[in-house]
Tab-separated table of C-alpha atoms in Angstrom:
chain	number	residue	atom	x	y	z
A	1	UNK	CA	70.609	26.586	114.931
A	2	UNK	CA	74.330	26.527	114.515
A	3	UNK	CA	74.245	28.472	111.090
A	4	UNK	CA	72.029	31.136	113.088
A	5	UNK	CA	74.632	31.281	115.767
A	6	UNK	CA	77.572	31.732	113.090
A	7	UNK	CA	75.468	34.295	111.185
A	8	UNK	CA	74.994	36.723	114.498
A	9	UNK	CA	78.563	36.503	115.516
A	10	UNK	CA	79.622	37.525	111.980
A	11	UNK	CA	77.120	40.419	112.027
A	12	UNK	CA	78.448	41.382	115.756
A	13	UNK	CA	81.915	41.114	114.329
A	14	UNK	CA	81.073	43.495	111.333
A	15	UNK	CA	79.323	45.899	113.875
A	16	UNK	CA	82.546	46.051	115.985
A	17	UNK	CA	84.652	46.613	113.066
A	18	UNK	CA	82.345	49.496	111.650
A	19	UNK	CA	82.382	51.176	115.061
A	20	UNK	CA	86.333	50.836	115.307
A	21	UNK	CA	86.438	52.758	112.052
A	22	UNK	CA	84.363	55.263	113.168
A	23	UNK	CA	86.361	55.891	116.231
A	24	UNK	CA	89.667	55.539	114.586
A	25	UNK	CA	88.665	58.287	112.101
A	26	UNK	CA	87.456	60.737	114.790
A	27	UNK	CA	90.329	60.201	117.372
A	28	UNK	CA	87.927	58.405	119.709
A	29	UNK	CA	85.581	61.353	120.037
A	30	UNK	CA	83.060	63.073	118.076
A	31	UNK	CA	83.668	63.796	114.322
A	32	UNK	CA	81.628	67.356	114.753
A	33	UNK	CA	84.203	70.125	115.235
A	34	UNK	CA	84.320	73.418	115.022
A	35	UNK	CA	87.038	73.327	112.333
A	36	UNK	CA	84.760	71.089	110.119
A	37	UNK	CA	81.776	73.082	110.340
A	38	UNK	CA	83.779	76.431	109.808
A	39	UNK	CA	85.114	74.799	106.463
A	40	UNK	CA	81.524	73.200	105.571
A	41	UNK	CA	79.066	76.078	106.388
A	42	UNK	CA	80.890	78.803	104.046
A	43	UNK	CA	81.274	76.524	101.095
A	44	UNK	CA	77.365	75.444	101.065
A	45	UNK	CA	76.265	78.946	101.739
A	46	UNK	CA	78.505	80.393	99.115
A	47	UNK	CA	77.024	77.931	96.310
A	48	UNK	CA	73.661	78.789	97.340
A	49	UNK	CA	74.146	82.223	97.699
A	50	UNK	CA	75.263	82.679	94.083
A	51	UNK	CA	72.033	80.576	93.366
A	52	UNK	CA	69.968	83.231	95.037
A	53	UNK	CA	71.985	86.171	93.113
A	54	UNK	CA	71.339	84.379	89.704
A	55	UNK	CA	67.480	84.225	90.672
A	56	UNK	CA	67.571	87.990	91.529
A	57	UNK	CA	69.514	88.911	88.426
A	58	UNK	CA	72.574	90.379	90.325
A	59	UNK	CA	75.454	90.134	88.224
A	60	UNK	CA	79.070	89.336	89.169
A	61	UNK	CA	78.275	87.155	92.275
A	62	UNK	CA	80.021	83.764	92.421
A	63	UNK	CA	81.255	81.396	95.151
A	64	UNK	CA	84.552	82.877	94.900
A	65	UNK	CA	84.087	86.409	94.687
A	66	UNK	CA	81.719	86.096	98.086
A	67	UNK	CA	84.701	85.030	99.928
A	68	UNK	CA	82.591	83.549	102.431
A	69	UNK	CA	84.294	82.590	105.988
A	70	UNK	CA	82.813	81.296	109.204
A	71	UNK	CA	83.396	81.324	113.162
A	72	UNK	CA	81.474	78.617	114.948
A	73	UNK	CA	80.749	77.995	118.560
A	74	UNK	CA	78.656	75.606	120.360
A	75	UNK	CA	76.678	76.746	123.626
A	76	UNK	CA	78.913	79.902	124.339
A	77	UNK	CA	81.801	80.021	126.569
A	78	UNK	CA	80.512	77.442	129.098
A	79	UNK	CA	80.902	74.409	126.356
A	80	UNK	CA	83.140	72.904	124.587
A	81	UNK	CA	83.102	73.300	120.610
A	82	UNK	CA	82.784	69.646	119.700
A	83	UNK	CA	79.699	67.261	119.177
A	84	UNK	CA	76.174	67.205	117.716
A	85	UNK	CA	73.351	69.524	119.073
A	86	UNK	CA	70.919	72.160	117.998
A	87	UNK	CA	72.994	74.791	119.727
A	88	UNK	CA	75.825	75.557	117.095
A	89	UNK	CA	75.771	79.173	116.091
A	90	UNK	CA	78.051	80.476	113.553
A	91	UNK	CA	79.204	83.939	112.453
A	92	UNK	CA	79.503	84.407	108.469
A	93	UNK	CA	81.112	87.179	106.761
A	94	UNK	CA	80.884	87.599	102.951
A	95	UNK	CA	81.198	90.329	100.536
A	96	UNK	CA	78.296	91.250	98.145
A	97	UNK	CA	78.232	94.649	96.665
A	98	UNK	CA	74.341	94.439	96.189
A	99	UNK	CA	73.880	93.709	99.869
A	100	UNK	CA	76.540	95.356	102.294
A	101	UNK	CA	77.248	93.725	105.713
A	102	UNK	CA	75.999	95.145	108.997
A	103	UNK	CA	78.292	97.535	110.885
A	104	UNK	CA	79.671	94.407	112.867
A	105	UNK	CA	80.659	92.675	109.480
A	106	UNK	CA	79.040	89.184	109.827
A	107	UNK	CA	75.581	87.555	110.345
A	108	UNK	CA	74.571	85.093	112.702
A	109	UNK	CA	73.455	81.440	111.556
A	110	UNK	CA	72.003	79.099	113.826
A	111	UNK	CA	72.702	75.313	113.018
A	112	UNK	CA	71.291	72.024	114.182
A	113	UNK	CA	74.265	69.581	113.833
A	114	UNK	CA	73.767	65.824	113.659
A	115	UNK	CA	76.562	63.280	114.842
A	116	UNK	CA	76.676	62.046	111.118
A	117	UNK	CA	78.255	65.243	109.942
A	118	UNK	CA	75.056	66.843	108.361
A	119	UNK	CA	73.449	69.981	109.422
A	120	UNK	CA	70.554	72.440	109.061
A	121	UNK	CA	71.312	75.842	109.131
A	122	UNK	CA	68.978	79.058	109.428
A	123	UNK	CA	70.376	82.201	108.217
A	124	UNK	CA	69.599	85.908	109.395
A	125	UNK	CA	66.386	87.218	107.456
A	126	UNK	CA	67.875	90.745	107.596
A	127	UNK	CA	70.950	89.691	105.238
A	128	UNK	CA	69.602	86.630	103.327
A	129	UNK	CA	65.947	87.330	102.948
A	130	UNK	CA	62.713	85.328	103.967
A	131	UNK	CA	61.650	81.958	103.110
A	132	UNK	CA	60.316	83.239	99.412
A	133	UNK	CA	61.565	85.724	97.040
A	134	UNK	CA	60.491	87.046	93.978
A	135	UNK	CA	62.801	86.356	91.151
A	136	UNK	CA	63.925	88.564	88.015
A	137	UNK	CA	61.051	87.369	86.043
A	138	UNK	CA	58.399	88.388	88.688
A	139	UNK	CA	57.873	84.881	90.056
A	140	UNK	CA	57.684	83.869	93.757
A	141	UNK	CA	60.141	80.939	94.405
A	142	UNK	CA	61.838	79.506	97.181
A	143	UNK	CA	64.791	81.352	98.851
A	144	UNK	CA	67.825	78.676	98.670
A	145	UNK	CA	69.435	80.748	101.657
A	146	UNK	CA	66.830	81.206	103.967
A	147	UNK	CA	67.207	77.462	105.576
A	148	UNK	CA	69.410	74.769	104.094
A	149	UNK	CA	71.455	71.533	104.601
A	150	UNK	CA	74.781	70.332	104.189
A	151	UNK	CA	77.266	67.848	105.196
A	152	UNK	CA	81.152	67.384	105.907
A	153	UNK	CA	83.360	64.431	105.795
A	154	UNK	CA	83.724	63.162	109.364
A	155	UNK	CA	87.329	62.237	108.534
A	156	UNK	CA	87.918	65.963	106.583
A	157	UNK	CA	90.663	68.464	107.665
A	158	UNK	CA	90.098	69.284	111.180
A	159	UNK	CA	92.809	71.851	111.748
A	160	UNK	CA	91.796	75.264	113.238
A	161	UNK	CA	90.652	77.729	110.552
A	162	UNK	CA	91.785	80.932	112.403
A	163	UNK	CA	88.704	82.456	111.841
A	164	UNK	CA	87.559	85.156	114.454
A	165	UNK	CA	85.073	87.769	114.663
A	166	UNK	CA	84.206	90.032	117.885
A	167	UNK	CA	81.082	89.777	119.790
A	168	UNK	CA	78.287	92.126	119.326
A	169	UNK	CA	77.468	94.304	122.287
A	170	UNK	CA	73.469	94.967	122.170
A	171	UNK	CA	71.460	97.026	124.816
A	172	UNK	CA	68.842	94.752	125.729
A	173	UNK	CA	66.747	96.956	128.076
A	174	UNK	CA	63.707	98.316	126.713
A	175	UNK	CA	62.318	100.547	129.404
A	176	UNK	CA	63.722	101.950	132.448
A	177	UNK	CA	62.427	101.446	135.924
A	178	UNK	CA	64.313	103.266	138.449
A	179	UNK	CA	64.198	102.041	142.211
A	180	UNK	CA	63.190	103.521	145.054
A	181	UNK	CA	66.185	105.891	145.598
A	182	UNK	CA	65.870	106.990	141.704
A	183	UNK	CA	68.745	104.822	140.122
A	184	UNK	CA	68.684	102.994	137.046
A	185	UNK	CA	70.282	100.144	135.512
A	186	UNK	CA	70.928	98.958	131.957
A	187	UNK	CA	71.030	95.549	130.732
A	188	UNK	CA	73.779	94.653	127.930
A	189	UNK	CA	73.859	91.161	126.072
A	190	UNK	CA	77.559	89.928	124.570
A	191	UNK	CA	76.683	87.712	121.354
A	192	UNK	CA	78.658	84.993	119.786
A	193	UNK	CA	82.269	85.696	119.136
A	194	UNK	CA	85.885	85.516	120.150
A	195	UNK	CA	86.855	86.770	123.790
A	196	UNK	CA	83.480	87.946	124.911
A	197	UNK	CA	82.849	91.563	125.525
A	198	UNK	CA	84.585	94.480	127.569
A	199	UNK	CA	84.181	98.254	127.976
A	200	UNK	CA	82.199	101.113	129.698
A	201	UNK	CA	78.848	102.566	129.761
A	202	UNK	CA	78.474	106.356	130.107
A	203	UNK	CA	74.915	107.525	131.383
A	204	UNK	CA	73.512	111.201	131.468
A	205	UNK	CA	70.003	112.218	132.239
A	206	UNK	CA	69.977	115.755	130.530
A	207	UNK	CA	72.996	117.742	132.302
A	208	UNK	CA	73.376	115.305	135.061
A	209	UNK	CA	75.991	112.793	134.767
A	210	UNK	CA	74.861	109.673	135.943
A	211	UNK	CA	78.587	107.957	136.163
A	212	UNK	CA	80.462	105.396	133.983
A	213	UNK	CA	80.095	101.600	134.619
A	214	UNK	CA	82.625	99.200	133.132
A	215	UNK	CA	81.581	95.917	132.042
A	216	UNK	CA	83.429	92.574	131.042
A	217	UNK	CA	80.640	89.940	130.051
A	218	UNK	CA	81.464	86.227	128.448
A	219	UNK	CA	80.081	85.471	125.095
A	220	UNK	CA	76.230	84.912	124.714
A	221	UNK	CA	75.791	86.217	128.364
A	222	UNK	CA	74.154	89.224	129.719
A	223	UNK	CA	74.859	91.623	132.459
A	224	UNK	CA	72.873	94.138	134.452
A	225	UNK	CA	74.813	97.408	135.046
A	226	UNK	CA	73.578	99.819	137.941
A	227	UNK	CA	74.213	103.449	138.160
A	228	UNK	CA	74.744	104.684	141.737
A	229	UNK	CA	73.683	108.320	140.840
A	230	UNK	CA	69.994	108.949	140.844
A	231	UNK	CA	68.398	110.148	138.226
A	232	UNK	CA	67.374	114.032	138.648
A	233	UNK	CA	63.471	114.902	139.125
A	234	UNK	CA	61.949	116.083	136.013
A	235	UNK	CA	64.261	113.882	133.837
A	236	UNK	CA	62.302	112.154	131.078
A	237	UNK	CA	65.058	109.953	129.461
A	238	UNK	CA	68.500	108.803	129.918
A	239	UNK	CA	71.360	108.747	127.231
A	240	UNK	CA	73.761	105.571	127.455
A	241	UNK	CA	76.791	105.652	125.415
A	242	UNK	CA	78.454	102.140	125.198
A	243	UNK	CA	82.161	102.062	124.228
A	244	UNK	CA	83.520	98.851	123.450
A	245	UNK	CA	87.011	97.883	123.950
A	246	UNK	CA	86.526	94.080	123.248
A	247	UNK	CA	83.956	93.070	120.988
A	248	UNK	CA	82.025	95.448	118.783
A	249	UNK	CA	79.177	97.958	119.032
A	250	UNK	CA	76.208	98.210	117.003
A	251	UNK	CA	77.788	101.216	115.379
A	252	UNK	CA	80.861	99.193	114.138
A	253	UNK	CA	84.444	98.419	115.714
A	254	UNK	CA	85.920	101.276	117.461
A	255	UNK	CA	82.911	103.476	117.272
A	256	UNK	CA	80.959	104.096	120.413
A	257	UNK	CA	76.792	103.491	120.355
A	258	UNK	CA	74.354	105.765	122.168
A	259	UNK	CA	70.913	104.651	123.286
A	260	UNK	CA	68.066	106.750	124.560
A	261	UNK	CA	65.730	105.365	126.818
A	262	UNK	CA	62.757	107.126	128.242
A	263	UNK	CA	61.663	107.196	131.669
A	264	UNK	CA	58.335	106.479	133.328
A	265	UNK	CA	56.179	109.589	133.835
A	266	UNK	CA	56.070	111.128	137.383
């Protein structure tokens, strides 16, 4: 009995010592931080992307030439960028002459991050491809960057990387439904990024100016913008021009983006 008690006590002491070491290494909080993810994700991604390039027969693509950088965020503007969870989003930029970046200059990756410093990332198919690809020999193989895993050192460098990307402003309205007075509204979304989205939307139905409405939207949030001037009778569509002063439009930095939406008949 005495030997059993001594064994239990020694085991408890060992557990306390391990827990103390973990807490000491993480400053008493979680080791999962924005800076550690922003260093870990681009490194793992660049190695796997270079592997994909070799499968496709693309020349001159190396981890160094990609110059991958990431900006990571947890839960948008309403949550601190620390701790494990499945709601981490990271914007990643890289340079590949075979596959130019979209106008906003990055792709969005969704991460499930665990408390031990390991994570699983899923990338945007329009930039990294689908689950399988056809290699240079004509064989169907697994795409290494469609979904991939990585880990970081829980005691690794936690100084800010300084990486920042603008939030992408998107029109999320797909069909206009005027109210009883003939007035329309437009819904915008502000994606992951730095400092949210700000700007104006100008609307026209044919030759009729429906007005200009400002917007100021936190990252990963949406807003509905109402236009006070009614749509004239007989109009079949409305042109909305989004001018972004903070963030980025779907046409790229500093370029207004116009979306035409049809009106219901009658």
